[in-house]
Short mmCIF file of C-alpha atoms in Angstrom, two decimals:
data_model
loop_
_atom_site.label_atom_id
_atom_site.label_comp_id
_atom_site.label_asym_id
_atom_site.label_seq_id
_atom_site.Cartn_x
_atom_site.Cartn_y
_atom_site.Cartn_z
CA MET A 1 -5.09 3.40 4.16
CA SER A 2 -1.81 4.99 3.20
CA ARG A 3 -1.72 8.32 1.40
CA PHE A 4 0.76 10.02 -0.86
CA GLN A 5 3.29 12.27 0.71
CA LYS A 6 3.89 15.64 -0.93
CA TRP A 7 5.98 15.55 -4.03
CA PRO A 8 9.52 16.83 -3.41
CA ASP A 9 10.43 20.35 -4.46
CA ARG A 10 12.84 18.99 -7.03
CA GLN A 11 12.21 16.36 -9.65
CA ALA A 12 12.52 12.91 -8.14
CA GLU A 13 14.46 10.09 -9.68
CA PRO A 14 12.20 7.74 -11.71
CA GLU A 15 12.62 4.91 -9.20
CA LYS A 16 11.74 7.15 -6.26
CA ALA A 17 8.85 8.69 -8.15
CA PHE A 18 7.49 5.24 -8.82
CA LEU A 19 7.62 4.40 -5.13
CA PHE A 20 5.69 7.54 -4.36
CA LEU A 21 3.09 6.79 -7.00
CA TYR A 22 2.57 3.13 -6.25
CA CYS A 23 0.51 3.63 -3.09
CA SER A 24 -3.08 2.76 -2.32
CA CYS A 25 -4.31 6.36 -2.23
CA THR A 26 -3.11 9.76 -3.40
CA THR A 27 -4.85 13.09 -3.16
CA ASP A 28 -2.16 15.70 -3.61
CA TRP A 29 -1.55 18.22 -6.33
CA MET A 30 1.49 17.41 -8.41
CA PRO A 31 3.43 20.68 -8.34
CA THR A 32 4.57 22.40 -11.51
CA TYR A 33 8.30 22.29 -10.97
CA GLY A 34 10.37 22.51 -14.13
CA ASN A 35 7.93 21.81 -16.96
CA ARG A 36 5.40 19.66 -15.08
CA LEU A 37 1.65 20.09 -15.49
CA SER A 38 -0.24 20.33 -12.19
CA LEU A 39 -3.27 18.02 -11.91
CA PRO A 40 -5.15 16.63 -8.88
CA CYS A 41 -5.38 12.84 -8.87
CA ALA A 42 -6.71 10.25 -6.39
CA VAL A 43 -6.14 6.49 -6.57
CA LEU A 44 -7.60 3.68 -4.48
CA ASN A 45 -6.92 -0.02 -4.81
CA GLU A 46 -8.54 -2.97 -3.04
CA SER A 47 -7.15 -6.41 -3.79
CA SER A 48 -8.85 -9.76 -3.97
CA SER A 49 -6.92 -12.97 -3.36
CA LYS A 50 -5.31 -12.48 -6.81
CA ASN A 51 -3.84 -8.98 -6.27
CA GLN A 52 -3.14 -8.50 -9.99
CA ASP A 53 -4.23 -4.86 -10.52
CA ARG A 54 -1.56 -2.21 -11.00
CA HIS A 55 -1.57 1.53 -11.71
CA SER A 56 0.96 4.28 -12.45
CA THR A 57 1.34 7.99 -13.19
CA PHE A 58 4.07 9.85 -15.03
CA ASN A 59 4.86 13.45 -16.00
CA ALA A 60 7.34 14.66 -18.64
CA ASP A 61 7.68 17.55 -21.09
CA GLY A 62 4.50 19.23 -19.92
CA VAL A 63 2.40 16.04 -20.38
CA SER A 64 0.77 14.15 -17.51
CA ALA A 65 -0.08 10.47 -17.93
CA PHE A 66 -2.20 8.10 -15.84
CA GLY A 67 -2.83 4.38 -16.26
CA VAL A 68 -4.65 1.43 -14.72
CA TYR A 69 -3.83 -2.19 -15.61
CA ASP A 70 -5.95 -5.23 -14.80
CA GLY A 71 -3.69 -8.28 -14.88
CA HIS A 72 -4.80 -11.88 -15.31
CA GLY A 73 -2.88 -15.14 -15.21
CA GLY A 74 -0.24 -13.50 -13.02
CA THR A 75 1.08 -10.06 -12.09
CA GLU A 76 4.07 -9.97 -14.44
CA CYS A 77 2.43 -8.29 -17.43
CA ALA A 78 0.50 -5.66 -15.42
CA GLN A 79 3.63 -4.83 -13.42
CA ALA A 80 5.69 -4.43 -16.59
CA LEU A 81 3.09 -2.03 -17.97
CA ALA A 82 3.06 -0.02 -14.75
CA ASP A 83 6.84 0.25 -14.91
CA SER A 84 7.40 1.18 -18.53
CA LEU A 85 4.30 2.00 -20.60
CA LEU A 86 3.77 5.65 -19.66
CA PRO A 87 7.46 6.67 -19.98
CA SER A 88 7.51 4.99 -23.39
CA LEU A 89 4.41 6.90 -24.51
CA LEU A 90 5.90 10.25 -23.46
CA THR A 91 9.37 9.75 -24.93
CA ASN A 92 8.77 12.55 -27.45
CA GLY A 93 6.05 14.56 -25.76
CA PHE A 94 2.34 14.16 -26.39
CA PRO A 95 2.02 11.15 -28.76
CA GLU A 96 0.02 10.93 -31.97
CA ASP A 97 -2.29 7.94 -32.48
CA ALA A 98 0.31 6.15 -34.62
CA VAL A 99 2.87 6.47 -31.84
CA VAL A 100 0.41 5.14 -29.26
CA GLU A 101 -0.23 2.10 -31.47
CA ASP A 102 3.49 1.50 -31.98
CA VAL A 103 4.15 1.67 -28.23
CA PHE A 104 1.32 -0.73 -27.36
CA TRP A 105 2.40 -3.26 -29.99
CA GLY A 106 6.07 -2.82 -29.08
CA ILE A 107 5.59 -3.36 -25.36
CA ASP A 108 3.45 -6.43 -26.11
CA GLU A 109 6.33 -7.89 -28.13
CA ASP A 110 8.93 -7.05 -25.47
CA VAL A 111 6.90 -8.29 -22.51
CA GLY A 112 5.54 -11.32 -24.36
CA SER A 113 9.00 -12.42 -25.49
CA ALA A 114 10.43 -12.01 -22.00
CA MET A 115 7.57 -13.97 -20.40
CA ALA A 116 7.82 -16.75 -23.01
CA LYS A 117 11.44 -17.41 -21.95
CA VAL A 118 10.35 -18.13 -18.38
CA ARG A 119 7.09 -19.90 -19.32
CA CYS A 120 4.92 -17.13 -17.91
CA HIS A 121 1.50 -16.77 -19.51
CA ALA A 122 0.15 -13.56 -17.97
CA GLY A 123 -1.73 -10.77 -19.71
CA SER A 124 -3.31 -7.44 -18.85
CA THR A 125 -5.85 -4.85 -19.89
CA CYS A 126 -4.70 -1.25 -20.10
CA THR A 127 -6.43 2.14 -19.92
CA VAL A 128 -4.37 5.33 -20.00
CA LEU A 129 -5.11 9.06 -19.96
CA LEU A 130 -2.64 11.55 -21.48
CA VAL A 131 -3.08 15.29 -20.82
CA LYS A 132 -1.16 18.29 -22.13
CA GLY A 133 -1.80 21.94 -21.36
CA ARG A 134 -2.27 24.91 -23.67
CA PHE A 135 -0.49 28.02 -22.41
CA GLU A 136 -0.62 31.70 -23.23
CA HIS A 137 2.72 33.50 -22.97
CA LYS A 138 2.53 36.96 -21.48
CA SER A 139 5.51 38.35 -23.38
CA THR A 140 4.28 37.39 -26.88
CA GLY A 141 0.55 36.91 -26.38
CA GLU A 142 0.79 33.66 -28.33
CA SER A 143 -0.63 30.34 -27.17
CA SER A 144 1.05 26.93 -27.45
CA SER A 145 1.27 23.55 -25.81
CA GLU A 146 4.88 24.19 -24.84
CA LEU A 147 5.52 24.90 -21.17
CA PRO A 148 8.95 26.50 -20.86
CA SER A 149 11.03 26.08 -17.72
CA GLY A 150 10.32 28.93 -15.32
CA CYS A 151 6.81 29.59 -16.66
CA ALA A 152 5.85 32.49 -14.38
CA SER A 153 5.06 34.59 -17.46
CA SER A 154 2.68 31.96 -18.90
CA ARG A 155 -0.82 30.93 -17.89
CA LEU A 156 -2.83 27.80 -18.53
CA ILE A 157 -5.76 28.45 -20.92
CA GLY A 158 -6.87 24.89 -21.66
CA MET A 159 -6.02 21.22 -21.91
CA HIS A 160 -6.00 18.55 -24.58
CA ALA A 161 -6.51 14.93 -23.48
CA LYS A 162 -6.32 11.50 -25.09
CA LEU A 163 -7.56 8.17 -23.78
CA ALA A 164 -6.14 4.91 -25.11
CA TRP A 165 -7.23 1.45 -24.02
CA VAL A 166 -7.28 -2.29 -24.72
CA GLY A 167 -9.43 -4.79 -22.85
CA ASP A 168 -12.44 -4.45 -20.60
CA SER A 169 -11.25 -1.73 -18.21
CA SER A 170 -13.05 1.55 -18.87
CA GLY A 171 -12.75 5.29 -18.56
CA LEU A 172 -15.52 7.75 -17.77
CA VAL A 173 -15.31 11.46 -18.61
CA VAL A 174 -17.78 13.59 -16.68
CA ASP A 175 -18.52 17.12 -17.85
CA MET A 176 -19.03 18.94 -14.56
CA GLN A 177 -21.02 21.71 -16.30
CA ALA A 178 -23.13 19.75 -18.82
CA GLN A 179 -26.90 19.93 -18.75
CA ALA A 180 -28.96 16.87 -17.81
CA GLU A 181 -30.42 16.46 -21.32
CA THR A 182 -27.01 16.10 -22.95
CA PRO A 183 -26.94 12.59 -24.50
CA PRO A 184 -24.12 10.36 -23.24
CA LEU A 185 -21.57 8.78 -25.59
CA LEU A 186 -20.67 5.19 -24.77
CA THR A 187 -17.72 3.30 -26.23
CA PRO A 188 -17.98 -0.39 -25.26
CA PRO A 189 -14.99 -2.33 -23.87
CA HIS A 190 -13.14 -4.85 -25.99
CA THR A 191 -15.11 -8.04 -25.41
CA PRO A 192 -16.61 -10.70 -27.69
CA TYR A 193 -20.06 -9.32 -26.88
CA THR A 194 -19.37 -6.54 -29.40
CA GLU A 195 -20.19 -7.49 -32.99
CA ALA A 196 -17.30 -5.50 -34.46
CA GLU A 197 -14.83 -7.27 -32.16
CA ARG A 198 -16.22 -10.71 -33.01
CA THR A 199 -16.02 -9.94 -36.72
CA LEU A 200 -12.40 -8.80 -36.50
CA LEU A 201 -11.33 -11.92 -34.56
CA LEU A 202 -12.98 -14.36 -36.95
CA ARG A 203 -11.75 -12.53 -40.05
CA LEU A 204 -8.17 -12.54 -38.81
CA ALA A 205 -8.34 -16.31 -38.31
CA ASP A 206 -9.91 -16.92 -41.74
CA VAL A 207 -7.57 -14.60 -43.65
CA HIS A 208 -4.51 -16.12 -41.99
CA LYS A 209 -5.65 -19.62 -42.95
CA VAL A 210 -5.93 -18.60 -46.62
CA LEU A 211 -2.63 -16.72 -46.38
CA ARG A 212 -0.83 -19.85 -45.19
CA ARG A 213 -2.13 -21.68 -48.23
CA LEU A 214 -0.95 -18.90 -50.55
CA GLN A 215 2.49 -19.03 -48.90
CA GLY A 216 2.71 -22.78 -49.52
CA LYS A 217 2.61 -23.76 -45.87
CA LYS A 218 1.17 -27.12 -44.87
CA GLU A 219 -2.40 -27.26 -43.69
CA ASP A 220 -2.93 -27.49 -39.94
CA SER A 221 -4.31 -30.93 -39.07
CA PHE A 222 -6.38 -31.55 -35.96
CA PRO A 223 -7.63 -34.85 -34.52
CA VAL A 224 -11.29 -35.57 -35.11
CA VAL A 225 -13.19 -35.14 -31.86
CA THR A 226 -16.13 -37.50 -31.42
CA ASP A 227 -19.07 -37.22 -29.05
CA LEU A 228 -17.59 -40.10 -27.09
CA MET A 229 -14.35 -38.18 -26.58
CA ARG A 230 -16.27 -35.12 -25.44
CA ALA A 231 -18.21 -37.19 -22.90
CA GLN A 232 -14.99 -38.76 -21.60
CA ARG A 233 -13.32 -35.37 -21.22
CA LYS A 234 -16.32 -33.97 -19.37
CA GLU A 235 -16.44 -37.00 -17.09
CA ALA A 236 -12.75 -36.61 -16.22
CA LYS A 237 -13.16 -32.89 -15.60
CA LEU A 238 -16.15 -33.37 -13.30
CA LYS A 239 -14.27 -36.05 -11.35
CA LYS A 240 -11.49 -33.52 -10.72
CA ILE A 241 -14.06 -30.99 -9.50
CA ALA A 242 -15.63 -33.58 -7.19
CA ALA A 243 -12.20 -34.52 -5.81
CA ARG A 244 -11.43 -30.88 -5.08
CA ARG A 245 -14.77 -30.47 -3.31
CA ALA A 246 -14.07 -33.56 -1.24
CA ALA A 247 -10.70 -32.12 -0.19
CA ASP A 248 -12.45 -28.89 0.82
CA ALA A 249 -14.94 -30.86 2.90
CA LYS A 250 -12.12 -32.71 4.65
CA ARG A 251 -10.39 -29.43 5.43
CA LEU A 252 -13.64 -28.00 6.86
CA SER A 253 -14.16 -31.12 8.94
CA SER A 254 -10.72 -30.67 10.49
CA ALA A 255 -11.43 -27.00 11.25
CA GLU A 256 -14.76 -27.86 12.86
CA GLU A 257 -13.18 -30.60 14.97
CA PHE A 258 -10.46 -28.23 16.16
CA ALA A 259 -13.04 -25.57 17.06
CA MET A 260 -15.08 -28.08 19.09
CA LEU A 261 -11.98 -29.12 21.04
CA LEU A 262 -11.19 -25.46 21.67
CA LYS A 263 -14.72 -24.89 22.91
CA LEU A 264 -14.50 -27.88 25.28
CA GLU A 265 -11.19 -26.58 26.65
CA MET A 266 -12.67 -23.13 27.24
CA LEU A 267 -15.70 -24.60 29.01
CA LEU A 268 -13.45 -26.39 31.48
CA GLN A 269 -11.71 -23.13 32.38
CA PRO A 270 -13.08 -20.54 34.84
CA SER A 271 -15.35 -17.96 33.22
CA SER A 272 -13.48 -14.92 31.92
CA THR A 273 -13.82 -12.40 29.16
CA PRO A 274 -11.01 -13.90 26.98
CA ALA A 275 -12.57 -17.34 27.44
CA LEU A 276 -16.00 -16.07 26.39
CA THR A 277 -14.44 -14.42 23.35
CA ALA A 278 -12.75 -17.69 22.43
CA LEU A 279 -16.07 -19.51 22.84
CA GLU A 280 -17.77 -17.07 20.50
CA GLN A 281 -14.99 -17.56 17.95
CA ALA A 282 -15.27 -21.32 18.25
CA ASP A 283 -19.04 -21.20 17.76
CA ALA A 284 -18.52 -18.99 14.70
CA VAL A 285 -16.01 -21.46 13.23
CA ILE A 286 -18.37 -24.39 13.83
CA GLU A 287 -21.33 -22.55 12.32
CA ALA A 288 -19.33 -21.44 9.27
CA ALA A 289 -17.96 -24.95 8.75
CA ALA A 290 -21.46 -26.41 8.96
CA ILE A 291 -22.85 -23.92 6.45
CA GLU A 292 -20.02 -24.45 3.97
CA ALA A 293 -20.18 -28.23 4.39
CA ALA A 294 -23.90 -28.14 3.61
CA ALA A 295 -23.22 -26.06 0.51
CA ILE A 296 -20.52 -28.52 -0.59
CA GLU A 297 -22.96 -31.41 -0.17
CA LEU A 298 -25.40 -29.68 -2.52
CA VAL A 299 -22.66 -29.01 -5.06
CA GLU A 300 -21.39 -32.58 -4.86
CA ALA A 301 -24.92 -33.91 -5.28
CA ASP A 302 -25.36 -31.77 -8.37
CA GLU A 303 -21.97 -32.83 -9.72
CA ALA A 304 -22.79 -36.47 -9.01
CA GLY A 305 -25.87 -36.13 -11.19
CA GLN A 306 -23.79 -34.56 -13.92
CA LEU A 307 -21.20 -37.33 -13.60
CA GLN A 308 -23.92 -39.94 -13.97
CA CYS A 309 -25.19 -38.19 -17.11
CA ALA A 310 -21.69 -38.01 -18.56
CA SER A 311 -21.02 -41.64 -17.67
CA ALA A 312 -24.32 -42.74 -19.20
CA ALA A 313 -23.55 -40.84 -22.38
CA SER A 314 -20.13 -42.47 -22.54
CA LYS A 315 -21.58 -45.97 -22.02
CA GLY A 316 -24.32 -45.30 -24.58
CA HIS A 317 -21.75 -44.44 -27.21
CA ARG A 318 -19.78 -47.56 -26.40
CA ARG A 319 -22.89 -49.72 -26.92
CA GLU A 320 -23.60 -48.04 -30.26
CA LYS A 321 -20.08 -48.51 -31.65
CA ASP A 322 -18.69 -51.86 -32.69
CA GLU A 323 -15.23 -53.01 -31.72
CA GLY A 324 -13.65 -51.68 -34.90
CA MET A 325 -15.09 -48.22 -34.40
CA SER A 326 -14.01 -48.21 -30.76
CA SER A 327 -10.46 -48.93 -31.78
CA VAL A 328 -10.62 -46.03 -34.23
CA CYS A 329 -11.82 -43.75 -31.45
CA GLY A 330 -9.01 -44.99 -29.24
CA ALA A 331 -6.53 -44.25 -32.00
CA LYS A 332 -7.91 -40.75 -32.32
CA VAL A 333 -7.42 -40.18 -28.60
CA ALA A 334 -3.83 -41.36 -28.90
CA VAL A 335 -3.23 -39.09 -31.91
CA GLU A 336 -4.47 -36.09 -29.94
CA ALA A 337 -2.27 -36.92 -26.96
CA ASP A 338 0.78 -37.16 -29.19
CA SER A 339 -0.12 -34.26 -31.50
CA GLU A 340 2.60 -32.03 -30.02
CA THR A 341 5.72 -34.20 -29.86
CA GLU A 342 9.14 -32.64 -29.43
CA GLU A 343 9.94 -33.35 -33.07
CA GLU A 344 6.78 -31.65 -34.29
CA MET A 345 7.41 -28.73 -31.93
CA HIS A 346 10.90 -28.18 -33.41
CA GLY A 347 9.41 -28.53 -36.89
CA SER A 348 6.82 -25.92 -36.00
CA ARG A 349 9.53 -23.49 -34.90
CA ALA A 350 11.56 -24.15 -38.06
CA GLU A 351 8.50 -23.47 -40.18
CA ALA A 352 7.96 -20.10 -38.50
CA GLU A 353 11.61 -19.14 -38.97
CA ALA A 354 11.65 -20.18 -42.65
CA TYR A 355 8.96 -17.75 -43.81
CA GLU A 356 9.14 -13.99 -43.95
CA ASP A 357 6.37 -11.63 -42.93
CA ALA A 358 3.41 -11.62 -45.29
CA SER A 359 3.52 -8.99 -48.03
CA GLU A 360 0.69 -6.53 -48.58
CA VAL A 361 -0.09 -8.16 -51.94
CA LEU A 362 -0.54 -11.60 -50.39
CA VAL A 363 -2.73 -10.25 -47.59
CA ARG A 364 -4.94 -8.44 -50.10
CA GLN A 365 -5.14 -11.64 -52.17
CA ALA A 366 -6.23 -13.64 -49.12
CA ILE A 367 -8.89 -11.03 -48.31
CA TRP A 368 -10.06 -11.11 -51.93
CA ASP A 369 -10.23 -14.93 -52.00
CA LEU A 370 -12.56 -14.86 -48.99
CA GLY A 371 -14.82 -12.31 -50.67
CA LEU A 372 -14.27 -9.74 -47.92
CA GLU A 373 -14.13 -5.99 -48.30
CA THR A 374 -10.73 -5.00 -49.70
CA SER A 375 -10.97 -1.77 -47.71
CA ASP A 376 -10.17 -3.70 -44.53
CA ASP A 377 -7.15 -2.44 -42.61
CA VAL A 378 -4.42 -4.38 -44.41
CA ALA A 379 -1.75 -2.81 -42.20
CA LEU A 380 -3.50 -4.18 -39.08
CA TYR A 381 -3.75 -7.64 -40.65
CA ARG A 382 -0.03 -7.64 -41.54
CA ARG A 383 0.86 -6.50 -38.04
CA ALA A 384 -1.28 -9.23 -36.49
CA PHE A 385 0.28 -11.91 -38.73
CA ARG A 386 3.80 -10.71 -37.90
CA ARG A 387 2.97 -10.92 -34.19
CA GLU A 388 1.64 -14.46 -34.66
CA ARG A 389 4.91 -15.45 -36.34
CA ILE A 390 6.91 -14.01 -33.41
CA MET A 391 4.68 -15.87 -30.96
CA HIS A 392 5.08 -19.02 -33.04
CA MET A 393 8.89 -18.84 -32.81
CA ALA A 394 8.85 -18.05 -29.07
CA LEU A 395 6.19 -20.65 -28.20
CA PRO A 396 6.14 -23.31 -30.94
CA ARG A 397 4.08 -25.75 -28.89
CA ASN A 398 0.35 -25.54 -29.70
CA ALA A 399 0.92 -22.73 -32.22
CA LYS A 400 -1.57 -24.31 -34.64
CA TYR A 401 -4.25 -24.22 -31.94
CA ARG A 402 -3.61 -20.55 -31.16
CA ARG A 403 -4.29 -19.70 -34.82
CA ARG A 404 -7.88 -20.88 -34.42
CA CYS A 405 -10.71 -18.78 -33.01
CA PHE A 406 -13.96 -19.95 -31.44
CA ILE A 407 -16.41 -17.62 -29.72
CA HIS A 408 -18.74 -19.41 -27.34
CA ARG A 409 -19.92 -19.42 -23.75
CA ARG A 410 -17.67 -20.85 -21.07
CA ALA A 411 -18.88 -24.20 -19.71
CA LYS A 412 -21.14 -23.88 -16.69
CA GLU A 413 -18.97 -26.41 -14.84
CA LYS A 414 -16.10 -23.91 -15.08
CA ASP A 415 -18.04 -20.67 -14.58
CA GLU A 416 -21.63 -20.52 -13.38
CA ASN A 417 -22.09 -17.17 -15.18
CA GLU A 418 -21.23 -18.75 -18.54
CA PRO A 419 -19.62 -15.61 -20.04
CA LEU A 420 -18.88 -15.26 -23.73
CA VAL A 421 -15.20 -16.02 -24.38
CA VAL A 422 -12.61 -16.15 -27.16
CA ALA A 423 -11.21 -19.71 -27.24
CA ILE A 424 -8.74 -21.76 -29.28
CA ASP A 425 -10.76 -25.00 -29.17
CA ASP A 426 -14.46 -25.64 -29.59
CA ASP A 427 -14.40 -28.31 -26.86
CA PRO A 428 -14.26 -26.61 -23.43
CA PHE A 429 -12.94 -29.82 -21.83
CA SER A 430 -10.07 -30.32 -24.27
CA LYS A 431 -6.54 -30.10 -22.87
CA HIS A 432 -5.85 -27.51 -25.57
CA HIS A 433 -8.79 -25.31 -24.61
CA LYS A 434 -7.80 -21.85 -23.37
CA ASP A 435 -10.00 -18.80 -23.42
CA LEU A 436 -10.25 -15.09 -22.59
CA MET A 437 -13.20 -12.90 -21.70
CA MET A 438 -11.79 -10.00 -23.75
CA SER A 439 -11.04 -9.48 -27.43
CA ARG A 440 -7.95 -7.28 -27.00
CA SER A 441 -5.18 -7.32 -24.40
CA ILE A 442 -1.44 -7.05 -23.91
CA GLY A 443 0.42 -10.33 -23.41
CA ASP A 444 -1.68 -13.51 -23.33
CA TRP A 445 0.60 -15.21 -25.85
CA THR A 446 -0.71 -18.69 -24.97
CA LYS A 447 -4.30 -17.70 -25.81
CA CYS A 448 -5.89 -16.95 -29.19
CA ALA A 449 -3.32 -15.23 -31.41
CA TRP A 450 -5.95 -12.79 -32.71
CA VAL A 451 -6.56 -11.15 -29.32
CA LEU A 452 -4.43 -8.16 -30.25
CA PRO A 453 -2.75 -5.31 -28.30
CA HIS A 454 -4.22 -2.79 -30.75
CA PRO A 455 -5.48 0.27 -28.81
CA GLN A 456 -8.45 2.49 -29.48
CA THR A 457 -8.05 6.19 -28.79
CA LEU A 458 -10.38 9.09 -28.07
CA GLU A 459 -9.36 12.75 -27.79
CA PHE A 460 -11.17 15.69 -26.20
CA ASP A 461 -10.44 19.27 -25.13
CA VAL A 462 -11.01 21.15 -21.90
CA SER A 463 -11.09 24.89 -22.55
CA ALA A 464 -10.76 27.75 -20.10
CA GLY A 465 -13.94 27.99 -18.03
CA GLU A 466 -14.64 24.25 -18.37
CA HIS A 467 -14.24 21.48 -15.82
CA LYS A 468 -14.12 17.76 -16.59
CA ARG A 469 -13.46 14.83 -14.33
CA VAL A 470 -12.06 11.48 -15.52
CA VAL A 471 -12.63 8.15 -13.76
CA LEU A 472 -10.39 5.22 -14.79
CA ALA A 473 -11.27 1.89 -13.23
CA THR A 474 -10.80 -1.84 -13.66
CA ASP A 475 -13.74 -4.21 -14.05
CA GLY A 476 -13.90 -4.84 -10.30
CA LEU A 477 -15.83 -1.54 -10.16
CA TRP A 478 -17.74 -1.76 -13.46
CA ASP A 479 -19.04 -5.24 -12.60
CA ILE A 480 -20.98 -3.87 -9.63
CA MET A 481 -21.76 -0.27 -10.69
CA SER A 482 -23.23 1.14 -13.89
CA HIS A 483 -21.71 4.05 -15.77
CA GLN A 484 -24.67 6.21 -14.73
CA GLU A 485 -24.09 5.44 -11.04
CA VAL A 486 -20.40 6.28 -11.29
CA MET A 487 -21.23 9.46 -13.21
CA ALA A 488 -23.63 10.58 -10.48
CA VAL A 489 -21.03 10.07 -7.76
CA ALA A 490 -18.33 11.89 -9.74
CA ARG A 491 -20.60 14.82 -10.59
CA ASP A 492 -22.11 15.33 -7.12
CA THR A 493 -18.87 15.06 -5.09
CA PRO A 494 -16.58 18.09 -4.59
CA SER A 495 -13.11 16.51 -4.68
CA VAL A 496 -11.36 13.65 -6.45
CA ASP A 497 -10.33 11.93 -3.22
CA GLU A 498 -13.94 11.89 -2.00
CA VAL A 499 -15.07 10.42 -5.33
CA ALA A 500 -12.50 7.62 -5.06
CA GLU A 501 -13.46 6.91 -1.44
CA ILE A 502 -17.20 6.74 -2.21
CA LEU A 503 -16.77 4.50 -5.25
CA MET A 504 -14.47 2.14 -3.39
CA SER A 505 -16.77 2.03 -0.37
CA LYS A 506 -19.64 0.96 -2.64
CA ALA A 507 -17.45 -1.82 -4.06
CA ARG A 508 -16.53 -2.96 -0.53
CA ILE A 509 -20.17 -3.00 0.56
CA GLU A 510 -21.18 -5.08 -2.46
CA TYR A 511 -18.38 -7.64 -2.22
CA LEU A 512 -17.85 -7.90 1.54
CA GLU A 513 -21.31 -7.26 2.96
CA ASN A 514 -23.92 -8.03 0.30
CA ARG A 515 -22.07 -11.04 -1.14
CA ARG A 516 -20.50 -11.95 2.24
CA LEU A 517 -17.05 -12.61 0.81
CA ASP A 518 -13.90 -12.65 2.91
CA LYS A 519 -12.11 -10.48 0.34
CA MET A 520 -13.07 -8.40 -2.65
CA GLY A 521 -14.64 -10.52 -5.39
CA ASP A 522 -12.25 -8.99 -7.90
CA ASP A 523 -9.26 -6.68 -7.81
CA THR A 524 -10.63 -3.13 -7.91
CA THR A 525 -8.69 0.00 -8.82
CA VAL A 526 -10.25 3.47 -9.08
CA MET A 527 -8.34 6.50 -10.34
CA VAL A 528 -9.98 9.96 -10.49
CA ILE A 529 -8.36 12.96 -12.24
CA ASP A 530 -9.63 16.54 -12.38
CA LEU A 531 -9.14 18.60 -15.56
CA ASN A 532 -9.94 22.13 -14.42
CA PRO A 533 -7.66 24.65 -16.18
CA SER A 534 -9.44 27.69 -14.69
CA ASN A 535 -9.53 26.20 -11.19
CA LEU A 536 -13.31 26.67 -10.98
CA ALA A 537 -15.11 26.14 -7.69
CA PHE A 538 -17.30 23.04 -7.42
CA GLU A 539 -21.01 23.56 -8.09
CA ALA A 540 -23.50 20.72 -7.70
CA ARG A 541 -25.64 20.60 -10.84
CA ARG A 542 -27.57 18.04 -12.82
CA THR A 543 -25.38 16.79 -15.61
CA CYS A 544 -24.55 14.07 -18.05
CA CYS A 545 -21.29 12.55 -19.16
CA VAL A 546 -19.21 11.06 -21.90
CA ILE A 547 -18.46 7.38 -21.35
CA LEU A 548 -15.37 5.88 -22.93
#
């Protein structure tokens, strides 16, 4: 496990600073050279086979910034955020909420447009912490958030912090001096499990549909999907799954055969320690292959039953329909296959370019026509509709599908956990079906257009004599540990590096030992920051926390 080296005595170039920061673990104080704020920070990262998590830190104008980014569909979006989000937020010092929103929306447009040109469809969650100090100047006796260069005559008397996030990564703020009876405050992540998030998604889709009518745009037409078509899609999907399982079984058979040959060769050689070790390895390969092959047989048997059900349903529909109706169904299948021709795609782009952004009056009229509360955030609606238009011009294919919003559980054939998702088609086996397990993110331009990069923010203070500890982590940690468990570790551990080590070790034990996986079940990043303006000594006490 590599660790950070000490920061240089002078301010490093941004590229060099990034190389220092992008390591698997850091536990050093960032020195206050120039106008930098000194904060202890520890970061640990364990990758799964995807390796899509990223993190970054940045310091400018007396403000320290920390971020974790959980990428999906590729690393491009998360890497772009790690490279540029924090410097953009701190361009003019500690940002107001409006500036944070502008930066999140702006970087989504920049990254999304760049990825659209190369047909990249990645996205990312984002959770950032921004901290500025409050200083008392010895010469004047006044306090301010300004940290002048050469601040020997000033002392730190407190801190002001802001968290901003989109997606299902979370932050945890632990008050190291709070009493046990203090009630915790929990802000849920942005997922379709939250009623407010579901309402916003569905309202955006409905209001935009009415808005298109008010603007004189043609109605989106979709092929009628029959039960027969659904059965056929499911049958085709399950056949693909069965074929993939068969390929896995063939691969395992080859591995087992090779191991048996290796074992035979070792048995023919004189006994030696290397030979015995090779025999043990061969036995392990054979045993593992047998276990996995048995598991595949069970899965294939289950899938065979499902295939028979799907096939029976398909044949039943065929018996019920006469020849004329069957031809209609066939025509509908053909219409769906040809619903996005090159000509229609160019027409879709031309339509997006021909219309200007929706005016506030039209948006209010659309909200009124639906009978919704006129107090809704019209500015957010207009921003979302402008983003959809930009996405439409950059990716004209399937734009009409991205304007739809369906919230349902993912098909069990695709995910045994059947999580709640935001999708663009109500048929999980449709070729147009794409979904996300979160209701807000950056990027993801090929998914539902109403999954927005709109951040939530929360601000808090740390006064002199107080000590708070912040844990930022991706869902690789939160999926296997509760907020209360993380809080207990953070509160009862003296240093930030020990907290990061303990939390990551628990994740390793769960994924690698309890679940017996070869790698982590999900990318896991843990970042721990201490906010301790008075540099208080650690005292183990019973406490509670604020969960963000």
